[in-house]
Amino acid sequence: MRLTMKPLAGFLTLALAVLVFANPVAAAPAQCETIRVNGTHDWYPIVMRRVESDGFSGILFDVSLKLFTQLGVRLETQRKTPWKRLFLQMDEGSLDAIMGVYWTRIRAEKYLYSDAIIRDDVAIFVKKGAESRYQNLSDLIGLQGVRPLGGSYGEEFDLYAKKNLNIKQVPSEEQDRIIKMVAFGRADYAVLGRFDGLADIHSSGNQGKVVELPWRAASNPVHILMAKNSPCAQLLPDINRVISEMHQDGTIKQLEETYLNPGS
C-alpha cells in the first residue's frame, strides 16, 4: 500500500504545479477580495462624485475600476468623507486606498504609493486684465490668495507657499466660492488644479472675468495611495504592472481625452 501512495502523491504534486504555472495571472489573495476606496469629490477630471447616486466618476476612478477588476478584486467605494478624515481612516484600518493623491515625503513615510497614473497641472487664476502683473510665484508675495482646504499641491509648492505666500483655505464643500472671490475682488488670485479651475469658471458663470495665468505653479504626478496595514497592500506590484500596461496600450490617454474633450 505504501508503495502505491508515493507515486500517487508525486503525481498530484506535479499536477498542481502544472495548474499553477499554466495560469501566470493568479487570482487576488483571499484576504484581498474587496478593496475599500475613497477620494475627494470635486477634483475635475481626476475624481468626482455623481450627485444623483453619490458614486464616483473621473480618470482615477475609471482606472481604479479597470485595474482592480483585472486583478479580480471588487472595488467598494465609501461614502463622502472630509479629505483629512480619509487619512485617519487609513490609519484606523477602515479604508484601504485613496484615489487621486499627490506625492509628499510625509505621506510616503506612512503609506504606499502606486506608480503615477496621470499628471495634474496646478494653475494660478486671476481677474481678467491683471495677467501682466504676474510672471512667476514671487509676484504673488504680499497678495491675498485662496485655495481649497486640506489638500496638497505638491511638496515643493506647499513649502514655498507656507514660507512666502498668504493663502486663505476655503472648505472643500465651498470650493465654488473660490473663483467668485477672485471675480469680485475679495482675493487677488486662486490656486487650483488647472482643469478643476477651468471647470469652476464655467460652472460659476465667470467666463471672461477670471482667467488662468500662462505658466504653471506646479505639475504633479497623481497616484493611488494605499494603507500599509491593508491586506491589499501586497497587490502593489500587480497594481503597478497593470498601470504600466494601461499607459502602454493607450487606455489612460484615451480616458484623459474622453473627460477633457467630451463629445469630440
mmCIF file of N, CA, C and O in Angstrom, residues 127-213:
data_model
loop_
_atom_site.group_PDB
_atom_site.id
_atom_site.type_symbol
_atom_site.label_atom_id
_atom_site.label_comp_id
_atom_site.label_asym_id
_atom_site.label_seq_id
_atom_site.Cartn_x
_atom_site.Cartn_y
_atom_site.Cartn_z
ATOM 1 N N LYS A 127 -8.047 87.824 -11.872
ATOM 2 C CA LYS A 127 -9.086 88.601 -12.529
ATOM 3 C C LYS A 127 -8.617 89.011 -13.916
ATOM 4 O O LYS A 127 -7.455 89.378 -14.122
ATOM 5 N N LYS A 128 -9.506 88.936 -14.882
ATOM 6 C CA LYS A 128 -9.188 89.313 -16.260
ATOM 7 C C LYS A 128 -8.653 90.741 -16.310
ATOM 8 O O LYS A 128 -9.217 91.656 -15.722
ATOM 9 N N GLY A 129 -7.536 90.927 -17.015
ATOM 10 C CA GLY A 129 -6.912 92.240 -17.138
ATOM 11 C C GLY A 129 -5.707 92.428 -16.239
ATOM 12 O O GLY A 129 -4.914 93.351 -16.444
ATOM 13 N N ALA A 130 -5.563 91.538 -15.244
ATOM 14 C CA ALA A 130 -4.447 91.669 -14.305
ATOM 15 C C ALA A 130 -3.307 90.712 -14.627
ATOM 16 O O ALA A 130 -2.313 90.658 -13.907
ATOM 17 N N GLU A 131 -3.419 89.967 -15.726
ATOM 18 C CA GLU A 131 -2.469 88.901 -16.031
ATOM 19 C C GLU A 131 -1.021 89.377 -16.088
ATOM 20 O O GLU A 131 -0.100 88.681 -15.648
ATOM 21 N N SER A 132 -0.788 90.565 -16.639
ATOM 22 C CA SER A 132 0.589 91.033 -16.860
ATOM 23 C C SER A 132 1.334 91.306 -15.560
ATOM 24 O O SER A 132 2.568 91.395 -15.555
ATOM 25 N N ARG A 133 0.612 91.417 -14.451
ATOM 26 C CA ARG A 133 1.257 91.674 -13.158
ATOM 27 C C ARG A 133 1.998 90.457 -12.622
ATOM 28 O O ARG A 133 2.841 90.573 -11.739
ATOM 29 N N TYR A 134 1.647 89.273 -13.153
ATOM 30 C CA TYR A 134 2.134 88.038 -12.545
ATOM 31 C C TYR A 134 2.972 87.245 -13.548
ATOM 32 O O TYR A 134 2.444 86.657 -14.487
ATOM 33 N N GLN A 135 4.268 87.216 -13.312
ATOM 34 C CA GLN A 135 5.178 86.478 -14.197
ATOM 35 C C GLN A 135 5.730 85.213 -13.555
ATOM 36 O O GLN A 135 6.178 84.307 -14.247
ATOM 37 N N ASN A 136 5.700 85.144 -12.240
ATOM 38 C CA ASN A 136 6.161 83.961 -11.511
ATOM 39 C C ASN A 136 5.597 83.994 -10.098
ATOM 40 O O ASN A 136 4.903 84.955 -9.714
ATOM 41 N N LEU A 137 5.897 82.975 -9.322
ATOM 42 C CA LEU A 137 5.333 82.874 -7.980
ATOM 43 C C LEU A 137 5.711 84.043 -7.077
ATOM 44 O O LEU A 137 4.922 84.460 -6.225
ATOM 45 N N SER A 138 6.897 84.589 -7.261
ATOM 46 C CA SER A 138 7.336 85.683 -6.392
ATOM 47 C C SER A 138 6.444 86.916 -6.536
ATOM 48 O O SER A 138 6.361 87.736 -5.615
ATOM 49 N N ASP A 139 5.763 87.057 -7.657
ATOM 50 C CA ASP A 139 4.860 88.195 -7.853
ATOM 51 C C ASP A 139 3.595 88.080 -7.010
ATOM 52 O O ASP A 139 2.818 89.043 -6.921
ATOM 53 N N LEU A 140 3.368 86.919 -6.398
ATOM 54 C CA LEU A 140 2.193 86.729 -5.550
ATOM 55 C C LEU A 140 2.463 87.112 -4.097
ATOM 56 O O LEU A 140 1.524 87.192 -3.296
ATOM 57 N N ILE A 141 3.720 87.349 -3.759
ATOM 58 C CA ILE A 141 4.088 87.684 -2.377
ATOM 59 C C ILE A 141 3.418 88.998 -1.974
ATOM 60 O O ILE A 141 3.447 89.983 -2.716
ATOM 61 N N GLY A 142 2.807 88.996 -0.791
ATOM 62 C CA GLY A 142 2.147 90.186 -0.279
ATOM 63 C C GLY A 142 0.701 90.337 -0.710
ATOM 64 O O GLY A 142 0.003 91.247 -0.260
ATOM 65 N N LEU A 143 0.223 89.452 -1.583
ATOM 66 C CA LEU A 143 -1.153 89.499 -2.051
ATOM 67 C C LEU A 143 -1.991 88.428 -1.357
ATOM 68 O O LEU A 143 -1.457 87.510 -0.740
ATOM 69 N N GLN A 144 -3.319 88.556 -1.471
ATOM 70 C CA GLN A 144 -4.224 87.598 -0.842
ATOM 71 C C GLN A 144 -4.616 86.515 -1.839
ATOM 72 O O GLN A 144 -5.182 86.791 -2.891
ATOM 73 N N GLY A 145 -4.316 85.277 -1.492
ATOM 74 C CA GLY A 145 -4.694 84.152 -2.323
ATOM 75 C C GLY A 145 -5.742 83.289 -1.653
ATOM 76 O O GLY A 145 -5.998 83.419 -0.452
ATOM 77 N N VAL A 146 -6.363 82.392 -2.432
ATOM 78 C CA VAL A 146 -7.329 81.421 -1.898
ATOM 79 C C VAL A 146 -7.069 80.076 -2.555
ATOM 80 O O VAL A 146 -6.588 79.992 -3.692
ATOM 81 N N ARG A 147 -7.426 79.025 -1.834
ATOM 82 C CA ARG A 147 -7.268 77.656 -2.329
ATOM 83 C C ARG A 147 -8.160 76.743 -1.497
ATOM 84 O O ARG A 147 -8.612 77.128 -0.400
ATOM 85 N N PRO A 148 -8.440 75.517 -1.965
ATOM 86 C CA PRO A 148 -9.241 74.593 -1.161
ATOM 87 C C PRO A 148 -8.490 74.166 0.100
ATOM 88 O O PRO A 148 -7.264 74.106 0.126
ATOM 89 N N LEU A 149 -9.260 73.847 1.125
ATOM 90 C CA LEU A 149 -8.701 73.432 2.404
ATOM 91 C C LEU A 149 -8.200 71.995 2.364
ATOM 92 O O LEU A 149 -8.833 71.128 1.783
ATOM 93 N N GLY A 150 -7.045 71.775 2.968
ATOM 94 C CA GLY A 150 -6.643 70.422 3.329
ATOM 95 C C GLY A 150 -5.731 69.679 2.380
ATOM 96 O O GLY A 150 -4.915 68.888 2.805
ATOM 97 N N GLY A 151 -5.862 69.882 1.088
ATOM 98 C CA GLY A 151 -5.071 69.108 0.142
ATOM 99 C C GLY A 151 -3.656 69.635 -0.018
ATOM 100 O O GLY A 151 -3.248 70.617 0.593
ATOM 101 N N SER A 152 -2.903 68.945 -0.869
ATOM 102 C CA SER A 152 -1.531 69.348 -1.176
ATOM 103 C C SER A 152 -1.431 69.657 -2.667
ATOM 104 O O SER A 152 -2.086 69.012 -3.497
ATOM 105 N N TYR A 153 -0.608 70.636 -3.012
ATOM 106 C CA TYR A 153 -0.310 70.913 -4.414
ATOM 107 C C TYR A 153 1.117 70.504 -4.756
ATOM 108 O O TYR A 153 1.734 71.044 -5.666
ATOM 109 N N GLY A 154 1.612 69.531 -4.020
ATOM 110 C CA GLY A 154 2.978 69.064 -4.227
ATOM 111 C C GLY A 154 3.889 69.675 -3.183
ATOM 112 O O GLY A 154 3.713 70.816 -2.750
ATOM 113 N N GLU A 155 4.869 68.906 -2.780
ATOM 114 C CA GLU A 155 5.724 69.323 -1.670
ATOM 115 C C GLU A 155 6.453 70.628 -1.938
ATOM 116 O O GLU A 155 6.533 71.503 -1.078
ATOM 117 N N GLU A 156 6.971 70.792 -3.157
ATOM 118 C CA GLU A 156 7.740 71.998 -3.474
ATOM 119 C C GLU A 156 6.869 73.252 -3.375
ATOM 120 O O GLU A 156 7.256 74.247 -2.757
ATOM 121 N N PHE A 157 5.672 73.207 -3.984
ATOM 122 C CA PHE A 157 4.796 74.366 -3.915
ATOM 123 C C PHE A 157 4.322 74.608 -2.485
ATOM 124 O O PHE A 157 4.280 75.758 -2.024
ATOM 125 N N ASP A 158 3.950 73.551 -1.774
ATOM 126 C CA ASP A 158 3.454 73.708 -0.401
ATOM 127 C C ASP A 158 4.485 74.393 0.489
ATOM 128 O O ASP A 158 4.146 75.274 1.293
ATOM 129 N N LEU A 159 5.752 73.994 0.360
ATOM 130 C CA LEU A 159 6.797 74.603 1.180
ATOM 131 C C LEU A 159 7.005 76.072 0.823
ATOM 132 O O LEU A 159 7.161 76.926 1.695
ATOM 133 N N TYR A 160 6.981 76.363 -0.486
ATOM 134 C CA TYR A 160 7.142 77.760 -0.922
ATOM 135 C C TYR A 160 5.978 78.611 -0.424
ATOM 136 O O TYR A 160 6.183 79.723 0.096
ATOM 137 N N ALA A 161 4.766 78.095 -0.552
ATOM 138 C CA ALA A 161 3.593 78.849 -0.139
ATOM 139 C C ALA A 161 3.584 79.095 1.368
ATOM 140 O O ALA A 161 3.251 80.192 1.826
ATOM 141 N N LYS A 162 3.959 78.090 2.136
ATOM 142 C CA LYS A 162 3.979 78.238 3.593
ATOM 143 C C LYS A 162 4.963 79.318 4.027
ATOM 144 O O LYS A 162 4.696 80.080 4.970
ATOM 145 N N LYS A 163 6.072 79.409 3.317
ATOM 146 C CA LYS A 163 7.109 80.358 3.688
ATOM 147 C C LYS A 163 6.852 81.763 3.156
ATOM 148 O O LYS A 163 7.174 82.758 3.825
ATOM 149 N N ASN A 164 6.230 81.878 1.978
ATOM 150 C CA ASN A 164 6.201 83.168 1.294
ATOM 151 C C ASN A 164 4.831 83.749 0.983
ATOM 152 O O ASN A 164 4.719 84.960 0.766
ATOM 153 N N LEU A 165 3.796 82.914 0.944
ATOM 154 C CA LEU A 165 2.516 83.393 0.433
ATOM 155 C C LEU A 165 1.433 83.432 1.511
ATOM 156 O O LEU A 165 1.474 82.679 2.485
ATOM 157 N N ASN A 166 0.465 84.305 1.293
ATOM 158 C CA ASN A 166 -0.682 84.426 2.187
ATOM 159 C C ASN A 166 -1.904 83.865 1.463
ATOM 160 O O ASN A 166 -2.508 84.535 0.622
ATOM 161 N N ILE A 167 -2.239 82.616 1.767
ATOM 162 C CA ILE A 167 -3.317 81.935 1.053
ATOM 163 C C ILE A 167 -4.369 81.464 2.045
ATOM 164 O O ILE A 167 -4.086 80.654 2.924
ATOM 165 N N LYS A 168 -5.581 81.974 1.889
ATOM 166 C CA LYS A 168 -6.703 81.536 2.720
ATOM 167 C C LYS A 168 -7.225 80.218 2.190
ATOM 168 O O LYS A 168 -7.403 80.044 0.988
ATOM 169 N N GLN A 169 -7.493 79.272 3.096
ATOM 170 C CA GLN A 169 -8.008 77.974 2.692
ATOM 171 C C GLN A 169 -9.518 77.928 2.889
ATOM 172 O O GLN A 169 -10.026 78.224 3.966
ATOM 173 N N VAL A 170 -10.219 77.542 1.832
ATOM 174 C CA VAL A 170 -11.680 77.503 1.825
ATOM 175 C C VAL A 170 -12.124 76.044 1.940
ATOM 176 O O VAL A 170 -11.598 75.181 1.221
ATOM 177 N N PRO A 171 -13.067 75.716 2.826
ATOM 178 C CA PRO A 171 -13.540 74.324 2.938
ATOM 179 C C PRO A 171 -13.936 73.766 1.582
ATOM 180 O O PRO A 171 -14.527 74.471 0.753
ATOM 181 N N SER A 172 -13.606 72.490 1.350
ATOM 182 C CA SER A 172 -13.815 71.895 0.033
ATOM 183 C C SER A 172 -15.275 71.912 -0.403
ATOM 184 O O SER A 172 -15.572 72.024 -1.592
ATOM 185 N N GLU A 173 -16.205 71.825 0.564
ATOM 186 C CA GLU A 173 -17.620 71.851 0.191
ATOM 187 C C GLU A 173 -18.067 73.242 -0.266
ATOM 188 O O GLU A 173 -19.168 73.408 -0.796
ATOM 189 N N GLU A 174 -17.200 74.252 -0.079
ATOM 190 C CA GLU A 174 -17.500 75.613 -0.522
ATOM 191 C C GLU A 174 -16.558 76.049 -1.639
ATOM 192 O O GLU A 174 -16.369 77.241 -1.876
ATOM 193 N N GLN A 175 -15.974 75.077 -2.356
ATOM 194 C CA GLN A 175 -14.977 75.419 -3.373
ATOM 195 C C GLN A 175 -15.534 76.325 -4.471
ATOM 196 O O GLN A 175 -14.797 77.094 -5.078
ATOM 197 N N ASP A 176 -16.848 76.247 -4.701
ATOM 198 C CA ASP A 176 -17.420 77.098 -5.742
ATOM 199 C C ASP A 176 -17.290 78.581 -5.421
ATOM 200 O O ASP A 176 -17.441 79.432 -6.297
ATOM 201 N N ARG A 177 -16.967 78.910 -4.153
ATOM 202 C CA ARG A 177 -16.756 80.309 -3.766
ATOM 203 C C ARG A 177 -15.416 80.845 -4.247
ATOM 204 O O ARG A 177 -15.250 82.067 -4.374
ATOM 205 N N ILE A 178 -14.459 79.965 -4.494
ATOM 206 C CA ILE A 178 -13.083 80.410 -4.726
ATOM 207 C C ILE A 178 -12.970 81.299 -5.961
ATOM 208 O O ILE A 178 -12.414 82.409 -5.906
ATOM 209 N N ILE A 179 -13.478 80.848 -7.091
ATOM 210 C CA ILE A 179 -13.419 81.655 -8.307
ATOM 211 C C ILE A 179 -14.226 82.939 -8.147
ATOM 212 O O ILE A 179 -13.823 84.013 -8.617
ATOM 213 N N LYS A 180 -15.358 82.851 -7.461
ATOM 214 C CA LYS A 180 -16.175 84.047 -7.228
ATOM 215 C C LYS A 180 -15.421 85.082 -6.398
ATOM 216 O O LYS A 180 -15.562 86.291 -6.618
ATOM 217 N N MET A 181 -14.626 84.627 -5.434
ATOM 218 C CA MET A 181 -13.846 85.552 -4.607
ATOM 219 C C MET A 181 -12.857 86.336 -5.455
ATOM 220 O O MET A 181 -12.638 87.531 -5.235
ATOM 221 N N VAL A 182 -12.262 85.675 -6.433
ATOM 222 C CA VAL A 182 -11.348 86.375 -7.346
ATOM 223 C C VAL A 182 -12.131 87.311 -8.252
ATOM 224 O O VAL A 182 -11.740 88.474 -8.459
ATOM 225 N N ALA A 183 -13.249 86.860 -8.782
ATOM 226 C CA ALA A 183 -14.056 87.676 -9.700
ATOM 227 C C ALA A 183 -14.547 88.960 -9.042
ATOM 228 O O ALA A 183 -14.589 90.025 -9.682
ATOM 229 N N PHE A 184 -14.905 88.876 -7.750
ATOM 230 C CA PHE A 184 -15.451 90.042 -7.046
ATOM 231 C C PHE A 184 -14.399 90.818 -6.264
ATOM 232 O O PHE A 184 -14.727 91.721 -5.496
ATOM 233 N N GLY A 185 -13.116 90.461 -6.445
ATOM 234 C CA GLY A 185 -12.038 91.234 -5.836
ATOM 235 C C GLY A 185 -11.795 90.961 -4.371
ATOM 236 O O GLY A 185 -11.064 91.709 -3.721
ATOM 237 N N ARG A 186 -12.370 89.879 -3.836
ATOM 238 C CA ARG A 186 -12.130 89.547 -2.428
ATOM 239 C C ARG A 186 -10.852 88.732 -2.241
ATOM 240 O O ARG A 186 -10.444 88.453 -1.115
ATOM 241 N N ALA A 187 -10.253 88.349 -3.347
ATOM 242 C CA ALA A 187 -8.936 87.699 -3.345
ATOM 243 C C ALA A 187 -8.234 88.104 -4.629
ATOM 244 O O ALA A 187 -8.872 88.363 -5.662
ATOM 245 N N ASP A 188 -6.897 88.164 -4.564
ATOM 246 C CA ASP A 188 -6.117 88.563 -5.743
ATOM 247 C C ASP A 188 -5.906 87.399 -6.703
ATOM 248 O O ASP A 188 -5.801 87.613 -7.909
ATOM 249 N N TYR A 189 -5.843 86.197 -6.153
ATOM 250 C CA TYR A 189 -5.582 85.033 -7.005
ATOM 251 C C TYR A 189 -6.095 83.768 -6.325
ATOM 252 O O TYR A 189 -6.322 83.738 -5.105
ATOM 253 N N ALA A 190 -6.286 82.739 -7.133
ATOM 254 C CA ALA A 190 -6.681 81.428 -6.626
ATOM 255 C C ALA A 190 -5.693 80.387 -7.119
ATOM 256 O O ALA A 190 -5.189 80.487 -8.239
ATOM 257 N N VAL A 191 -5.430 79.398 -6.278
ATOM 258 C CA VAL A 191 -4.574 78.268 -6.644
ATOM 259 C C VAL A 191 -5.464 77.037 -6.756
ATOM 260 O O VAL A 191 -6.115 76.638 -5.786
ATOM 261 N N LEU A 192 -5.499 76.449 -7.963
ATOM 262 C CA LEU A 192 -6.359 75.295 -8.210
ATOM 263 C C LEU A 192 -5.712 74.383 -9.244
ATOM 264 O O LEU A 192 -4.893 74.850 -10.057
ATOM 265 N N GLY A 193 -6.080 73.111 -9.225
ATOM 266 C CA GLY A 193 -5.736 72.263 -10.344
ATOM 267 C C GLY A 193 -6.278 72.913 -11.611
ATOM 268 O O GLY A 193 -7.395 73.441 -11.616
ATOM 269 N N ARG A 194 -5.499 72.888 -12.694
ATOM 270 C CA ARG A 194 -5.865 73.659 -13.888
ATOM 271 C C ARG A 194 -7.264 73.325 -14.403
ATOM 272 O O ARG A 194 -8.101 74.213 -14.596
ATOM 273 N N PHE A 195 -7.520 72.042 -14.645
ATOM 274 C CA PHE A 195 -8.813 71.671 -15.203
ATOM 275 C C PHE A 195 -9.933 71.875 -14.189
ATOM 276 O O PHE A 195 -11.064 72.207 -14.550
ATOM 277 N N ASP A 196 -9.631 71.696 -12.927
ATOM 278 C CA ASP A 196 -10.578 71.954 -11.863
ATOM 279 C C ASP A 196 -10.989 73.429 -11.889
ATOM 280 O O ASP A 196 -12.174 73.779 -11.830
ATOM 281 N N GLY A 197 -9.990 74.318 -11.996
ATOM 282 C CA GLY A 197 -10.269 75.753 -12.024
ATOM 283 C C GLY A 197 -11.054 76.179 -13.250
ATOM 284 O O GLY A 197 -11.981 77.003 -13.168
ATOM 285 N N LEU A 198 -10.698 75.627 -14.410
ATOM 286 C CA LEU A 198 -11.421 75.960 -15.642
ATOM 287 C C LEU A 198 -12.886 75.533 -15.546
ATOM 288 O O LEU A 198 -13.795 76.247 -15.985
ATOM 289 N N ALA A 199 -13.106 74.350 -14.952
ATOM 290 C CA ALA A 199 -14.483 73.877 -14.771
ATOM 291 C C ALA A 199 -15.245 74.802 -13.822
ATOM 292 O O ALA A 199 -16.429 75.103 -14.044
ATOM 293 N N ASP A 200 -14.574 75.258 -12.750
ATOM 294 C CA ASP A 200 -15.227 76.149 -11.787
ATOM 295 C C ASP A 200 -15.566 77.494 -12.424
ATOM 296 O O ASP A 200 -16.592 78.108 -12.090
ATOM 297 N N ILE A 201 -14.723 77.982 -13.320
ATOM 298 C CA ILE A 201 -15.019 79.236 -14.021
ATOM 299 C C ILE A 201 -16.322 79.108 -14.793
ATOM 300 O O ILE A 201 -17.200 79.986 -14.753
ATOM 301 N N HIS A 202 -16.477 78.015 -15.492
ATOM 302 C CA HIS A 202 -17.685 77.814 -16.298
ATOM 303 C C HIS A 202 -18.908 77.583 -15.421
ATOM 304 O O HIS A 202 -19.978 78.144 -15.666
ATOM 305 N N SER A 203 -18.762 76.757 -14.378
ATOM 306 C CA SER A 203 -19.923 76.444 -13.537
ATOM 307 C C SER A 203 -20.397 77.649 -12.743
ATOM 308 O O SER A 203 -21.577 77.755 -12.402
ATOM 309 N N SER A 204 -19.485 78.598 -12.453
ATOM 310 C CA SER A 204 -19.851 79.792 -11.692
ATOM 311 C C SER A 204 -20.240 80.965 -12.595
ATOM 312 O O SER A 204 -20.589 82.038 -12.108
ATOM 313 N N GLY A 205 -20.163 80.768 -13.916
ATOM 314 C CA GLY A 205 -20.548 81.826 -14.849
ATOM 315 C C GLY A 205 -19.560 82.972 -14.937
ATOM 316 O O GLY A 205 -19.943 84.106 -15.256
ATOM 317 N N ASN A 206 -18.282 82.676 -14.681
ATOM 318 C CA ASN A 206 -17.279 83.744 -14.681
ATOM 319 C C ASN A 206 -16.337 83.684 -15.877
ATOM 320 O O ASN A 206 -15.197 84.161 -15.808
ATOM 321 N N GLN A 207 -16.818 83.139 -17.002
ATOM 322 C CA GLN A 207 -16.027 83.162 -18.227
ATOM 323 C C GLN A 207 -15.767 84.614 -18.624
ATOM 324 O O GLN A 207 -16.673 85.448 -18.621
ATOM 325 N N GLY A 208 -14.509 84.901 -18.949
ATOM 326 C CA GLY A 208 -14.146 86.256 -19.337
ATOM 327 C C GLY A 208 -13.893 87.190 -18.168
ATOM 328 O O GLY A 208 -13.411 88.311 -18.359
ATOM 329 N N LYS A 209 -14.188 86.731 -16.944
ATOM 330 C CA LYS A 209 -13.953 87.551 -15.751
ATOM 331 C C LYS A 209 -12.730 87.075 -14.969
ATOM 332 O O LYS A 209 -12.024 87.878 -14.351
ATOM 333 N N VAL A 210 -12.523 85.744 -14.970
ATOM 334 C CA VAL A 210 -11.369 85.143 -14.299
ATOM 335 C C VAL A 210 -10.636 84.274 -15.313
ATOM 336 O O VAL A 210 -11.277 83.533 -16.066
ATOM 337 N N VAL A 211 -9.303 84.359 -15.342
ATOM 338 C CA VAL A 211 -8.513 83.620 -16.333
ATOM 339 C C VAL A 211 -7.342 82.936 -15.638
ATOM 340 O O VAL A 211 -6.917 83.337 -14.545
ATOM 341 N N GLU A 212 -6.809 81.914 -16.294
ATOM 342 C CA GLU A 212 -5.608 81.258 -15.786
ATOM 343 C C GLU A 212 -4.376 81.973 -16.318
ATOM 344 O O GLU A 212 -4.386 82.503 -17.435
ATOM 345 N N LEU A 213 -3.308 82.001 -15.519
ATOM 346 C CA LEU A 213 -2.039 82.537 -15.993
ATOM 347 C C LEU A 213 -1.372 81.505 -16.905
ATOM 348 O O LEU A 213 -1.596 80.302 -16.753
#
